[in-house]
Coordinates of C-alpha atoms (C1' of nucleotides) in Angstrom, one line a residue:
Chain S
X209 CA -50.3 2.0 80.8
X210 CA -51.9 -1.0 79.3
X211 CA -50.8 -4.2 79.9
X212 CA -48.6 -5.6 77.0
X213 CA -49.7 -9.2 76.5
X214 CA -48.0 -12.3 74.8
X215 CA -48.5 -12.8 71.0
X216 CA -51.6 -14.3 69.8
X217 CA -51.6 -18.2 69.8
X218 CA -48.7 -18.4 72.3
X219 CA -48.6 -19.3 76.1
X220 CA -46.3 -18.9 79.2
X221 CA -45.4 -22.1 80.9
X222 CA -46.0 -21.3 84.3
X223 CA -44.8 -22.7 87.8
X224 CA -47.0 -24.9 90.0
X225 CA -49.7 -23.4 91.9
X226 CA -50.2 -20.4 89.2
X227 CA -53.8 -19.2 89.2
X228 CA -54.2 -19.5 85.5
X229 CA -52.2 -22.6 84.7
X230 CA -53.8 -25.3 82.4
X231 CA -52.8 -28.5 81.6
X232 CA -50.4 -27.7 78.6
X233 CA -48.9 -24.5 80.3
X234 CA -47.5 -26.5 83.2
X235 CA -43.5 -25.8 83.0
X236 CA -42.8 -29.0 85.1
X237 CA -45.3 -30.9 83.0
X238 CA -43.8 -30.0 79.6
X239 CA -40.3 -30.9 81.0
X240 CA -41.4 -34.3 82.2
X241 CA -42.9 -35.3 78.9
X242 CA -39.7 -34.4 77.2
X243 CA -37.5 -35.6 79.7
X244 CA -39.4 -39.2 79.4
X245 CA -39.6 -39.3 76.0
X246 CA -36.0 -38.3 75.5
X247 CA -34.8 -41.0 78.2
X248 CA -36.6 -43.6 76.4
X249 CA -35.5 -42.6 72.9
X250 CA -31.9 -42.5 74.2
X251 CA -32.1 -46.2 75.4
X252 CA -33.3 -47.1 72.1
X253 CA -30.3 -45.5 70.5
X254 CA -31.2 -42.2 69.7
X255 CA -28.8 -39.5 70.2
X256 CA -29.7 -35.8 70.8
X257 CA -29.6 -33.2 68.0
X258 CA -30.6 -29.4 68.2
X259 CA -31.0 -27.4 65.2
X260 CA -31.8 -23.7 65.2
X261 CA -35.1 -22.4 65.7
X262 CA -35.1 -20.3 62.3
X263 CA -33.9 -21.8 59.1
X264 CA -33.4 -20.8 55.4
X265 CA -36.9 -20.6 54.2
X266 CA -35.7 -22.7 51.4
X267 CA -35.1 -25.9 53.5
X268 CA -38.9 -25.7 54.7
X269 CA -39.8 -24.8 51.3
X270 CA -38.3 -27.6 49.7
X271 CA -38.6 -29.9 52.5
X272 CA -41.9 -29.2 53.5
X273 CA -43.5 -28.4 50.2
X274 CA -44.7 -25.3 48.5
X275 CA -48.3 -26.4 48.0
X276 CA -48.7 -27.2 51.7
X277 CA -50.6 -25.0 53.9
X278 CA -47.6 -24.8 56.2
X279 CA -45.5 -23.2 53.5
X280 CA -48.3 -21.2 51.8
X281 CA -49.9 -19.5 54.7
X282 CA -48.1 -20.5 58.2
X283 CA -44.8 -19.3 58.0
X284 CA -43.2 -16.9 60.3
X285 CA -40.5 -14.7 58.5
X286 CA -37.6 -13.6 60.6
X287 CA -36.6 -10.1 60.3
X288 CA -33.5 -8.6 61.3
X289 CA -32.7 -4.7 61.5
X290 CA -35.7 -4.1 59.4
X291 CA -34.3 -6.2 56.4
X292 CA -35.6 -9.6 55.7
X293 CA -33.3 -12.4 56.4
X294 CA -34.7 -14.9 54.3
X295 CA -35.3 -17.0 57.2
X296 CA -38.4 -18.5 58.8
X297 CA -39.0 -20.0 62.2
X298 CA -39.0 -23.5 61.7
X299 CA -42.5 -25.1 61.3
X300 CA -41.4 -28.6 62.0
X301 CA -38.2 -30.7 63.0
X302 CA -37.5 -33.2 60.2
X303 CA -36.7 -31.1 57.5
X304 CA -33.9 -29.3 59.6
X305 CA -32.7 -32.3 61.3
X306 CA -32.0 -33.5 57.6
X307 CA -30.3 -30.3 56.7
X308 CA -28.3 -30.9 59.8
X309 CA -27.4 -34.5 59.0
X310 CA -26.4 -33.6 55.4
X311 CA -24.3 -30.3 56.3
X312 CA -22.4 -31.9 59.2
X313 CA -21.4 -35.2 57.6
X314 CA -23.3 -37.4 59.8
X315 CA -23.5 -39.9 57.2
X316 CA -20.1 -41.2 58.5
X317 CA -21.8 -42.2 61.9
X318 CA -23.0 -45.8 62.2
X319 CA -26.1 -46.2 60.0
X320 CA -28.9 -46.2 60.6
X321 CA -28.5 -43.0 62.7
X322 CA -31.1 -42.9 65.2
X323 CA -31.6 -38.9 66.5
X324 CA -34.0 -37.0 68.5
X325 CA -34.8 -33.4 69.5
X326 CA -37.5 -31.4 71.4
X327 CA -38.2 -27.8 71.2
X328 CA -40.5 -25.2 70.0
X329 CA -42.1 -25.2 66.6
X330 CA -44.0 -22.2 65.0
X331 CA -46.9 -22.1 62.4
X332 CA -49.0 -19.1 62.2
X333 CA -52.5 -20.5 62.6
X334 CA -55.5 -19.5 64.4
X335 CA -55.5 -20.7 68.1
X336 CA -57.6 -23.3 69.2
X337 CA -57.6 -26.1 71.6
X338 CA -54.5 -27.9 71.5
X339 CA -53.1 -25.7 68.3
X340 CA -51.0 -22.8 69.2
X341 CA -48.6 -20.7 67.2
X342 CA -45.6 -21.8 69.3
X343 CA -46.0 -25.4 70.1
X344 CA -43.7 -28.0 71.1
X345 CA -42.6 -31.3 69.7
X346 CA -40.7 -34.2 70.5
X347 CA -39.0 -35.8 67.7
X348 CA -37.4 -39.1 66.5
X349 CA -35.7 -39.9 63.4
X350 CA -33.9 -43.0 61.9
X351 CA -31.9 -41.8 58.7
X352 CA -30.1 -44.5 56.5
X353 CA -32.1 -47.2 56.4
X354 CA -35.2 -48.2 54.2
X355 CA -35.9 -51.7 55.9
X356 CA -39.4 -51.8 56.7
X357 CA -38.4 -52.9 60.3
X358 CA -37.3 -49.7 61.2
X359 CA -40.6 -48.4 60.1
X360 CA -42.2 -50.8 62.5
X361 CA -39.9 -50.0 65.3
X362 CA -40.6 -46.2 65.1
X363 CA -44.2 -46.8 65.6
X364 CA -43.8 -49.3 68.4
X365 CA -41.4 -46.6 70.0
X366 CA -44.0 -44.3 69.8
X367 CA -46.7 -46.2 71.4
X368 CA -44.4 -47.1 74.4
X369 CA -43.6 -43.6 74.7
X370 CA -47.3 -42.5 75.2
X371 CA -47.8 -45.8 77.5
X372 CA -44.8 -44.8 79.5
X373 CA -46.4 -41.1 80.0
X374 CA -49.6 -42.9 81.2
X375 CA -51.7 -42.0 78.1
X376 CA -54.5 -44.5 77.6
X377 CA -56.7 -44.9 74.6
X378 CA -54.4 -43.9 71.8
X379 CA -55.2 -45.5 68.4
X380 CA -52.5 -46.0 65.7
X381 CA -53.8 -45.3 62.0
X382 CA -51.5 -46.8 59.6
X383 CA -51.5 -46.3 56.1
X384 CA -49.2 -45.7 53.3
X385 CA -49.1 -42.8 51.0
X386 CA -47.1 -45.3 48.3
X387 CA -44.1 -44.2 46.1
X388 CA -44.4 -40.9 44.4
X389 CA -45.5 -42.3 41.2
X390 CA -48.3 -44.2 43.1
X391 CA -49.7 -40.9 44.4
X392 CA -49.4 -39.2 41.3
X393 CA -51.3 -41.9 39.4
X394 CA -53.9 -41.8 42.3
X395 CA -54.7 -38.2 42.3
X396 CA -55.2 -38.4 38.5
X397 CA -57.7 -41.2 39.4
X398 CA -59.5 -39.2 41.9
X399 CA -59.3 -36.1 39.7
X400 CA -61.1 -37.9 36.6
X401 CA -63.3 -39.4 39.0
X402 CA -64.5 -36.0 40.8
X403 CA -64.3 -33.6 37.8
X404 CA -67.6 -34.4 36.3
X405 CA -69.4 -33.8 39.7
X406 CA -67.3 -30.7 40.4
X407 CA -70.6 -28.7 40.8
X408 CA -71.5 -30.8 43.6
X409 CA -68.4 -30.5 45.8
X410 CA -68.2 -28.0 48.8
X411 CA -66.0 -24.9 48.2
X412 CA -63.3 -26.2 50.0
X413 CA -63.2 -29.7 48.1
X414 CA -63.3 -27.6 44.7
X415 CA -60.0 -26.2 46.1
X416 CA -58.6 -29.5 46.9
X417 CA -59.5 -31.0 43.8
X418 CA -56.9 -28.9 42.2
X419 CA -54.1 -28.8 45.2
X420 CA -54.7 -32.2 47.0
X421 CA -57.4 -34.5 45.6
X422 CA -56.8 -37.3 48.5
X423 CA -58.2 -34.6 51.1
X424 CA -61.7 -34.6 49.5
X425 CA -62.1 -38.1 50.8
X426 CA -62.1 -36.9 54.5
X427 CA -63.9 -33.9 53.9
X428 CA -66.3 -33.3 56.9
X429 CA -69.1 -31.6 54.3
X430 CA -72.3 -34.0 54.4
X431 CA -72.4 -33.2 50.3
X432 CA -69.2 -34.4 49.8
X433 CA -69.4 -37.6 51.8
X434 CA -72.6 -38.4 49.8
X435 CA -70.9 -38.0 46.6
X436 CA -67.7 -40.1 47.9
X437 CA -70.5 -42.9 49.0
X438 CA -72.0 -42.7 45.5
X439 CA -68.8 -42.7 43.6
X440 CA -66.7 -45.2 45.8
X441 CA -63.8 -44.3 45.0
X442 CA -60.8 -47.2 45.3
X443 CA -58.4 -46.3 48.2
X444 CA -54.9 -45.7 47.5
X445 CA -53.9 -48.5 49.8
X446 CA -55.4 -50.7 47.0
X447 CA -53.6 -48.9 44.1
X448 CA -50.0 -49.1 45.6
X449 CA -47.2 -50.3 43.4
X450 CA -45.8 -53.7 43.9
X451 CA -42.8 -52.6 46.2
X452 CA -44.6 -50.2 48.0
X453 CA -47.1 -52.7 48.9
X454 CA -44.5 -55.2 49.7
X455 CA -43.1 -52.6 52.4
X456 CA -46.2 -51.8 53.9
X457 CA -47.2 -55.4 54.3
X458 CA -43.5 -56.1 55.8
X459 CA -44.4 -53.2 58.4
X460 CA -47.6 -54.6 59.3
X461 CA -45.8 -57.8 59.8
X462 CA -43.6 -56.4 62.4
X463 CA -45.8 -55.0 64.1
X464 CA -48.2 -58.1 64.3
X465 CA -45.6 -60.1 65.5
X466 CA -44.4 -58.1 68.2
X467 CA -48.4 -57.6 69.2
X468 CA -48.6 -53.7 68.4
X469 CA -51.9 -52.9 68.1
X470 CA -52.9 -50.6 65.0
X471 CA -55.8 -49.9 62.6
X472 CA -55.1 -49.8 59.1
X473 CA -56.6 -46.5 57.8
X474 CA -56.6 -45.9 53.9
X475 CA -57.5 -42.4 54.4
X476 CA -54.3 -41.4 56.0
X477 CA -52.9 -38.3 54.2
X478 CA -49.8 -36.6 55.7
X479 CA -49.9 -33.1 55.3
X480 CA -46.3 -32.8 54.4
X481 CA -45.1 -33.3 50.8
X482 CA -42.0 -35.3 51.8
X483 CA -43.4 -38.3 52.9
X484 CA -43.0 -41.6 51.1
X485 CA -45.0 -45.1 51.9
X486 CA -45.5 -45.4 55.6
X487 CA -47.6 -42.9 57.2
X488 CA -49.3 -43.0 60.5
X489 CA -51.1 -41.0 62.9
X490 CA -51.7 -41.5 66.6
X491 CA -55.0 -40.3 68.0
X492 CA -56.8 -40.0 71.1
X493 CA -60.3 -39.7 71.9
X494 CA -61.0 -37.0 74.2
X495 CA -58.9 -34.0 73.4
X496 CA -61.2 -32.2 71.1
X497 CA -61.2 -31.6 67.3
X498 CA -57.5 -31.7 67.4
X499 CA -57.1 -35.4 68.1
X500 CA -54.1 -36.2 66.7
X501 CA -51.2 -36.4 69.4
X502 CA -48.5 -37.3 66.8
X503 CA -47.8 -38.7 63.5
X504 CA -44.9 -40.0 61.4
X505 CA -43.9 -41.5 58.3
X506 CA -41.1 -42.6 55.8
X507 CA -39.5 -39.7 54.1
X508 CA -36.9 -41.4 51.6
X509 CA -36.8 -38.5 49.2
X510 CA -36.3 -35.5 51.7
X511 CA -32.3 -35.6 51.7
X512 CA -32.4 -35.5 47.8
X513 CA -34.9 -32.3 47.9
X514 CA -32.5 -30.5 50.2
X515 CA -29.6 -31.3 47.8
X516 CA -27.9 -34.2 49.2
X517 CA -27.3 -38.1 48.5
X518 CA -30.4 -40.3 48.6
X519 CA -31.0 -41.0 52.3
X520 CA -34.0 -43.4 53.2
X521 CA -35.5 -42.3 56.4
X522 CA -38.4 -42.8 58.6
X523 CA -39.3 -40.7 61.6
X524 CA -42.2 -39.1 63.8
X525 CA -43.2 -36.4 66.2
X526 CA -46.0 -35.7 68.5
X527 CA -47.1 -32.5 70.2
X528 CA -46.1 -32.2 73.9
X529 CA -49.2 -29.8 74.6
X530 CA -51.7 -32.4 73.1
X531 CA -49.8 -35.3 74.9
X532 CA -50.6 -33.2 78.2
X533 CA -54.0 -32.4 77.2
X534 CA -54.5 -36.3 76.8
X535 CA -52.9 -37.1 80.1
X536 CA -54.9 -34.2 81.7
X537 CA -58.2 -36.0 80.5
X538 CA -57.2 -39.2 81.8
X539 CA -56.4 -37.9 85.0
X540 CA -52.6 -38.8 84.8
X541 CA -50.6 -37.0 87.4
X542 CA -47.3 -35.8 86.8
X543 CA -44.8 -36.8 89.3
X544 CA -43.7 -33.9 91.6
X545 CA -40.6 -32.4 91.4
X546 CA -37.9 -33.3 93.9
X547 CA -39.4 -32.5 97.4
X548 CA -37.7 -29.7 99.3
X549 CA -35.5 -31.1 102.0
X550 CA -34.8 -28.2 104.3
X551 CA -36.5 -25.1 105.4
X552 CA -33.9 -22.7 107.6
X553 CA -35.6 -20.2 109.7
X554 CA -34.1 -17.9 112.0
X555 CA -36.0 -16.7 115.1
X556 CA -34.1 -13.5 115.1
X557 CA -32.7 -11.0 112.8
X558 CA -28.9 -11.6 114.0
X559 CA -29.3 -15.4 112.8
X560 CA -30.4 -14.9 109.5
X561 CA -27.0 -15.0 107.9
X562 CA -26.4 -18.4 109.6
X563 CA -29.7 -19.7 108.4
X564 CA -28.9 -18.8 104.9
X565 CA -25.3 -20.4 105.1
X566 CA -26.7 -23.6 106.5
X567 CA -29.2 -23.6 103.4
X568 CA -26.5 -23.1 101.1
X569 CA -24.2 -26.0 102.1
X570 CA -27.3 -28.2 102.8
X571 CA -28.0 -28.0 99.0
X572 CA -25.4 -30.6 98.4
X573 CA -28.2 -33.0 99.5
X574 CA -31.2 -31.5 98.2
X575 CA -33.5 -28.7 98.0
X576 CA -33.1 -26.4 100.9
X577 CA -34.4 -22.7 101.5
X578 CA -34.4 -20.3 104.1
X579 CA -36.5 -17.6 105.5
X580 CA -35.0 -14.2 104.4
X581 CA -36.6 -12.5 107.5
X582 CA -37.0 -14.0 111.1
X583 CA -39.8 -16.3 111.6
X584 CA -41.7 -17.4 114.5
X585 CA -41.5 -21.1 114.7
X586 CA -45.3 -21.7 114.3
X587 CA -45.0 -19.6 111.0
X588 CA -41.8 -21.3 110.0
X589 CA -43.6 -24.6 110.3
X590 CA -46.6 -23.4 108.2
X591 CA -44.1 -22.3 105.5
X592 CA -42.3 -25.5 105.4
X593 CA -45.5 -27.3 105.2
X594 CA -46.4 -25.2 102.3
X595 CA -43.4 -25.9 100.5
X596 CA -43.5 -29.6 101.2
X597 CA -40.4 -29.7 103.0
X598 CA -39.4 -32.8 105.0
X599 CA -37.3 -31.0 107.9
X600 CA -37.3 -27.4 109.2
X601 CA -34.4 -26.1 111.0
X602 CA -34.7 -23.1 113.6
X603 CA -31.9 -21.1 115.0
X604 CA -32.9 -18.8 117.8
X605 CA -30.7 -17.7 121.0
X606 CA -30.8 -21.2 122.7
X607 CA -29.1 -22.9 119.6
X608 CA -26.9 -20.1 118.7
X609 CA -25.3 -19.9 122.4
X610 CA -24.6 -23.8 122.3
X611 CA -23.8 -24.4 118.7
X612 CA -26.6 -26.3 117.2
X613 CA -29.8 -25.9 115.3
X614 CA -33.1 -27.4 115.9
X615 CA -34.1 -29.7 113.3
X616 CA -38.0 -30.7 113.1
X617 CA -39.0 -33.6 111.0
X618 CA -42.1 -32.5 109.7
X619 CA -43.3 -36.3 108.7
X620 CA -43.0 -37.6 112.3
X621 CA -43.1 -34.7 114.3
X622 CA -40.0 -35.5 116.2
X623 CA -37.3 -32.5 116.6
X624 CA -34.0 -33.0 117.6
X625 CA -30.8 -30.9 118.2
X626 CA -28.2 -31.1 116.0
X627 CA -24.6 -29.6 116.3
X628 CA -24.3 -27.1 113.4
X629 CA -21.0 -29.2 112.0
X630 CA -22.9 -32.3 111.8
X631 CA -26.0 -30.8 110.0
X632 CA -24.8 -31.7 106.6
X633 CA -23.6 -35.3 107.5
X634 CA -27.0 -35.7 108.8
X635 CA -28.8 -34.7 105.9
X636 CA -26.6 -36.8 103.8
X637 CA -27.1 -40.0 105.9
X638 CA -30.9 -39.7 105.6
X639 CA -30.4 -41.4 102.3
X640 CA -29.1 -44.4 103.7
X641 CA -32.1 -44.7 106.0
X642 CA -35.6 -45.7 104.6
X643 CA -37.5 -43.6 107.1
X644 CA -35.8 -40.4 106.9
X645 CA -37.1 -39.9 110.7
X646 CA -34.9 -37.6 112.2
X647 CA -34.4 -39.3 115.5
X648 CA -32.9 -42.6 113.8
X649 CA -30.5 -40.3 111.6
X650 CA -29.2 -38.5 114.7
X651 CA -29.1 -41.9 116.7
X652 CA -27.2 -43.6 114.0
X653 CA -24.7 -40.9 113.6
X654 CA -24.3 -40.5 117.4
X655 CA -23.5 -44.2 117.6
X656 CA -21.1 -44.5 114.6
X657 CA -19.4 -41.2 114.6
X658 CA -17.7 -40.6 118.1
X659 CA -16.4 -37.1 116.8
X660 CA -19.6 -35.8 116.6
X661 CA -20.9 -37.3 119.6
X662 CA -18.1 -35.5 121.3
X663 CA -19.0 -32.5 119.9
X664 CA -22.6 -32.8 120.8
X665 CA -23.4 -30.4 123.9
X666 CA -27.1 -30.4 124.4
X667 CA -29.9 -32.3 123.4
X668 CA -33.2 -30.7 123.2
X669 CA -36.1 -33.0 122.0
X670 CA -39.8 -33.7 121.4
X671 CA -40.2 -37.2 121.5
X672 CA -42.6 -40.0 122.0
X673 CA -42.2 -42.5 124.9
X674 CA -41.5 -45.1 122.3
X675 CA -38.8 -43.1 120.9
X676 CA -37.2 -42.1 124.3
X677 CA -37.1 -45.5 125.4
X678 CA -35.7 -47.0 122.1
X679 CA -33.2 -44.2 121.9
X680 CA -31.9 -44.7 125.3
X681 CA -31.8 -48.4 125.1
X682 CA -29.9 -48.2 121.7
X683 CA -27.4 -45.6 123.0
X684 CA -26.5 -47.4 126.4
X685 CA -26.1 -50.7 124.5
X686 CA -23.9 -49.5 122.2
X687 CA -21.9 -47.3 124.6
X688 CA -21.4 -50.2 126.7
X689 CA -20.4 -52.6 124.2
X690 CA -18.1 -50.3 122.9
X691 CA -16.8 -49.2 126.1
X692 CA -16.8 -45.6 124.8
X693 CA -15.1 -43.1 126.9
X694 CA -17.5 -39.9 126.2
X695 CA -17.9 -36.6 128.0
X696 CA -20.2 -37.2 130.4
X697 CA -20.4 -40.9 129.7
X698 CA -21.0 -42.2 132.9
X699 CA -24.2 -40.2 133.3
X700 CA -25.5 -41.0 129.9
X701 CA -28.2 -43.6 130.7
X702 CA -29.3 -41.4 133.5
X703 CA -31.2 -38.7 131.6
X704 CA -32.9 -41.2 129.8
X705 CA -34.0 -43.1 132.7
X706 CA -35.3 -40.1 134.6
X707 CA -36.8 -38.6 131.5
X708 CA -40.2 -37.3 131.4
X709 CA -41.5 -37.6 127.8
X710 CA -43.5 -34.8 126.2
X711 CA -47.0 -34.5 127.4
X712 CA -48.0 -33.7 123.7
X713 CA -46.5 -33.3 120.2
X714 CA -46.5 -29.5 120.8
X715 CA -44.7 -30.1 124.4
X716 CA -41.1 -29.0 124.7
X717 CA -38.9 -31.2 126.9
X718 CA -35.4 -30.2 127.8
X719 CA -32.7 -32.5 129.1
X720 CA -29.0 -32.2 129.6
X721 CA -27.2 -34.5 127.5
X722 CA -23.3 -35.4 127.4
X723 CA -22.8 -31.9 128.3
X724 CA -20.1 -32.4 131.0
X725 CA -20.5 -28.4 131.9
X726 CA -24.0 -28.7 132.9
Chain D
rG133 C1' -58.7 -16.6 56.4
rU134 C1' -64.3 -17.7 57.8
rG135 C1' -68.0 -18.6 62.1
rG136 C1' -69.7 -18.4 67.3
rG137 C1' -69.1 -17.4 72.9
rU138 C1' -66.8 -14.8 76.5
rU139 C1' -64.3 -10.2 78.9
rU140 C1' -66.1 -6.6 86.2
rA141 C1' -60.0 -7.0 92.2
rG142 C1' -54.3 -11.6 91.8
rC143 C1' -58.0 -16.1 90.9
rU144 C1' -63.5 -17.8 90.8
rC145 C1' -67.6 -14.8 90.1
rA146 C1' -72.4 -11.5 91.5
rG147 C1' -74.1 -6.8 90.3
rU148 C1' -82.3 -5.7 89.7
rU149 C1' -86.8 -2.6 83.8
rG150 C1' -80.2 2.4 83.1
rG151 C1' -80.2 5.5 89.1
rU152 C1' -76.1 7.8 95.0
rU153 C1' -69.7 5.8 96.9
rA154 C1' -69.4 -1.6 92.4
rG155 C1' -69.6 -6.2 96.0
rA156 C1' -68.6 -11.6 97.6
rG157 C1' -65.6 -16.0 98.8
rC158 C1' -60.6 -17.4 97.9
rG159 C1' -55.5 -15.6 97.8
rC160 C1' -52.0 -11.8 99.6
rC161 C1' -50.1 -8.5 103.8
rG162 C1' -50.5 -7.0 109.0
rC163 C1' -52.4 -7.6 114.2
rU164 C1' -54.3 -10.4 118.2
rC165 C1' -49.1 -13.7 119.1
rU166 C1' -41.4 -13.1 122.3
rG167 C1' -40.4 -20.4 120.5
rU168 C1' -43.6 -25.2 117.6
rG169 C1' -48.2 -28.0 112.8
rG170 C1' -51.8 -25.3 107.5
rA171 C1' -56.4 -22.7 112.5
rA172 C1' -59.5 -18.3 114.0
rG173 C1' -60.9 -13.4 115.1
rC174 C1' -60.0 -8.5 113.6
rG175 C1' -57.9 -5.0 110.1
rG176 C1' -55.4 -3.7 105.1
rA177 C1' -53.9 -3.4 100.3
rG178 C1' -55.6 -4.2 95.7
rG179 C1' -60.8 -1.7 90.3
rC180 C1' -60.3 3.5 84.0
rC181 C1' -66.1 -2.5 85.0
rG182 C1' -61.0 -4.9 78.0
rU183 C1' -60.4 -0.6 74.7
rG184 C1' -62.6 3.7 71.8
rG185 C1' -66.8 6.2 70.2
rG186 C1' -72.3 6.9 70.6
rU187 C1' -77.5 7.4 73.3
rU188 C1' -79.2 9.5 77.8
rC189 C1' -80.3 14.3 83.1
rA190 C1' -77.7 9.5 84.4
rA191 C1' -74.2 3.7 81.4
rG192 C1' -70.7 -2.0 84.8
rU193 C1' -76.0 -2.4 82.4
rC194 C1' -78.4 0.0 75.9
rC195 C1' -76.0 0.7 70.5
rC196 C1' -71.6 0.7 67.1
rA197 C1' -66.5 -0.2 66.3
rU198 C1' -62.2 -2.8 68.1
rA199 C1' -59.0 -5.8 70.9
rA200 C1' -57.9 -9.9 73.6
rU201 C1' -59.3 -14.8 74.8
rC202 C1' -61.6 -19.4 74.2
rC203 C1' -64.2 -22.9 70.7
rA204 C1' -65.1 -24.4 65.7
rC205 C1' -64.0 -24.6 60.2
rC206 C1' -59.7 -25.1 56.8
rC207 C1' -55.3 -27.7 58.1
rC208 C1' -52.0 -29.7 61.4
rA209 C1' -48.7 -31.5 66.7

RNA sequence: GUGGGUUUAGCUCAGUUGGUUAGAGCGCCGCUCUGUGGAAGCGGAGGCCGUGGGUUCAAGUCCCAUAAUCCACCCCA
């Protein structure tokens, strides 16, 4: 049977260590980026909103715009039971959020309302570097204000998120697409300008002349650029109406005051119809042809286009995959997940159930796994090291007979016996000790908790000379000072005094400790 | 939608002017090894050579088609 592949242009997000893993397909890294961004946005007062992955096609058609490439050729339709449902997989997050805002009466929440979301978006394009049919975005939207300060704040926040994620070398390209009448007039101006020279335009640009003349200006065709150099068209930015101009200048004023770096780019053309006035993109130099990490803008007219009351708003989105690509290019490390705390290995089949149970309860304190089949100690240690665990616990016949487990601290090499009933307490206590050294933890426990001390029956350990000395001295002093009456207390100092420390890290030294029966 | 590259083991790749049973390293599993740090040695599993046609006595190798994948264009995150 031939293997069935994933749909074209999609990718699987994979666990660490997967053979074919790439920067953007690391599940942990994907989650890291959305977690970091989400935490920052929530600190800025944004609240999480989640909308369905599919919407009425009308939401997208009216919001994004019927003349855009997204609506014309990149929509995934949703069918059910063979019938077209009139739905499409969402190609972007803003229109659905505005739809949800209107439908759920969010207008009554304090205004302006800051929202954020994250999740997959779908566009039926041919795949290439940084462009996928299902990709992931983090969205931030501010609804209910036309104050330029929220435009500027949104940009500043976006820049902060990239910085927090460790992405350097970002450039904010800031422009304004003006009010609708500004853009209409400008498009007419461009058409008049290029119409006489239509024969010299590239095929792509001939098409652009009717659909979206502004796109001609950033054509990659040399012929087009030569023509543009001759005609020297004015920039839209220089033909803004009074209000749009004042708004743009005010946004710049805030950014300047806050020291947020940006480049004014008269050529900024956003691909979605709903943008008004402020528009920006954030680019990164080293991620191939798709250098835009994200973009945003003001969309004061969108709510009305969806049938709601006028609701001025501004927002942005960035592509998680492109940010991951940028992070990868810059060598930014994604922090490791939670380090495994404990790996429990039974040395014999009959102790596997106990090993599993110890792992279960240890999970209150961290990541804990167990070996499902018996392990030799050396193999168990190797596996624990591979998993990156701090401690490995052994349960063999010696341990089981006396009711303890052997805990080896893989960072320090120290191994200590721990009564089974004290294991969870010990794991919890490691948090209060900076070193996490198992010897320190056990010592602390013995010195502070006499019930555990009374329960201790045997000690077996592999320690250095220094640790033996320290352990013995501390124990003796404490017992003396507190006048503890312990089983075998009278003999307590002696085992330490007469102790022969392990000859090497791998040597095993046994001695009796606090066991009146021995 | 357009153009170019790639496709041989789980992964990275060899594979001679077409010629017998398609290889290596890594990874995985086992043993050496009945209780202590990622070792080593030995062994094992794992392949419709992307798929379908064609040329030939003979195809991993040559031709055609197709698919997947990567990159670029359009456009966008």
